[in-house]
């Protein structure tokens, strides 16, 4: 069974599994999974950096607000 993207004129990086040897399919699958996990790790790393930056910002804001509260008493009756 041939598919349109099996043509030698097209430039697809992956072939369908129906015309691949088992070891080729395994290699292709492992490579695809490896690339997927690498992209996932990059996304996790980026999100971790953003989270750490946000935590530092919140800590700084809390410290600044605490300092202001000590300098300017807040009247709770207002």
Short mmCIF file of C-alpha atoms in Angstrom, two decimals:
data_model
loop_
_atom_site.label_atom_id
_atom_site.label_comp_id
_atom_site.label_asym_id
_atom_site.label_seq_id
_atom_site.Cartn_x
_atom_site.Cartn_y
_atom_site.Cartn_z
CA UNK A 1 0.00 0.00 0.00
CA UNK A 2 1.59 3.25 -1.11
CA UNK A 3 0.84 6.67 0.32
CA UNK A 4 1.26 10.03 -1.37
CA UNK A 5 4.21 11.03 0.75
CA UNK A 6 6.26 7.94 -0.22
CA UNK A 7 7.10 9.64 -3.47
CA UNK A 8 10.81 10.31 -3.98
CA UNK A 9 9.98 13.86 -5.05
CA UNK A 10 8.63 14.86 -1.65
CA UNK A 11 10.85 15.62 1.31
CA UNK A 12 9.20 14.15 4.38
CA UNK A 13 11.37 13.38 7.36
CA UNK A 14 9.22 10.47 8.52
CA UNK A 15 7.79 7.54 6.59
CA UNK A 16 4.70 5.58 7.46
CA UNK A 17 5.23 2.38 9.44
CA UNK A 18 3.68 0.08 6.82
CA UNK A 19 6.79 0.11 4.64
CA UNK A 20 9.51 0.20 7.32
CA UNK A 21 11.48 -2.65 8.82
CA UNK A 22 10.83 -3.16 12.55
CA UNK A 23 14.29 -1.91 13.51
CA UNK A 24 13.80 1.21 11.36
CA UNK A 25 10.44 1.83 12.99
CA UNK A 26 11.97 1.36 16.45
CA UNK A 27 14.83 3.75 15.65
CA UNK A 28 12.43 6.33 14.25
CA UNK A 29 10.12 5.99 17.25
CA UNK A 30 13.01 6.31 19.72
CA UNK A 31 14.31 9.35 17.89
CA UNK A 32 10.86 10.94 17.87
CA UNK A 33 10.37 10.24 21.58
CA UNK A 34 13.84 11.61 22.35
CA UNK A 35 13.04 14.82 20.48
CA UNK A 36 9.70 15.11 22.27
CA UNK A 37 11.28 14.64 25.69
CA UNK A 38 14.01 17.16 24.83
CA UNK A 39 11.37 19.76 23.89
CA UNK A 40 9.42 18.98 27.06
CA UNK A 41 12.56 19.42 29.19
CA UNK A 42 13.26 22.78 27.51
CA UNK A 43 9.70 23.93 28.26
CA UNK A 44 10.00 22.80 31.89
CA UNK A 45 13.34 24.62 32.23
CA UNK A 46 11.85 27.83 30.80
CA UNK A 47 8.81 27.61 33.07
CA UNK A 48 11.05 26.98 36.08
CA UNK A 49 13.05 30.12 35.30
CA UNK A 50 9.86 32.16 35.00
CA UNK A 51 8.52 30.74 38.27
CA UNK A 52 11.77 31.48 40.12
CA UNK A 53 11.77 35.03 38.75
CA UNK A 54 8.16 35.49 39.83
CA UNK A 55 8.98 34.21 43.33
CA UNK A 56 11.90 36.65 43.62
CA UNK A 57 9.66 39.50 42.47
CA UNK A 58 6.95 38.58 44.98
CA UNK A 59 9.52 38.39 47.79
CA UNK A 60 10.89 41.82 46.85
CA UNK A 61 7.40 43.32 46.68
CA UNK A 62 6.50 41.80 50.05
CA UNK A 63 9.69 43.21 51.61
CA UNK A 64 9.03 46.65 50.11
CA UNK A 65 5.41 46.68 51.26
CA UNK A 66 6.46 45.57 54.74
CA UNK A 67 9.01 48.39 54.88
CA UNK A 68 6.39 50.94 53.78
CA UNK A 69 3.94 49.63 56.38
CA UNK A 70 6.55 50.15 59.11
CA UNK A 71 7.29 53.70 57.95
CA UNK A 72 3.70 54.78 57.33
CA UNK A 73 1.32 53.41 59.95
CA UNK A 74 -1.91 52.18 58.45
CA UNK A 75 -5.01 53.27 60.35
CA UNK A 76 -7.37 50.30 60.35
CA UNK A 77 -10.34 52.49 61.27
CA UNK A 78 -10.41 54.20 57.85
#
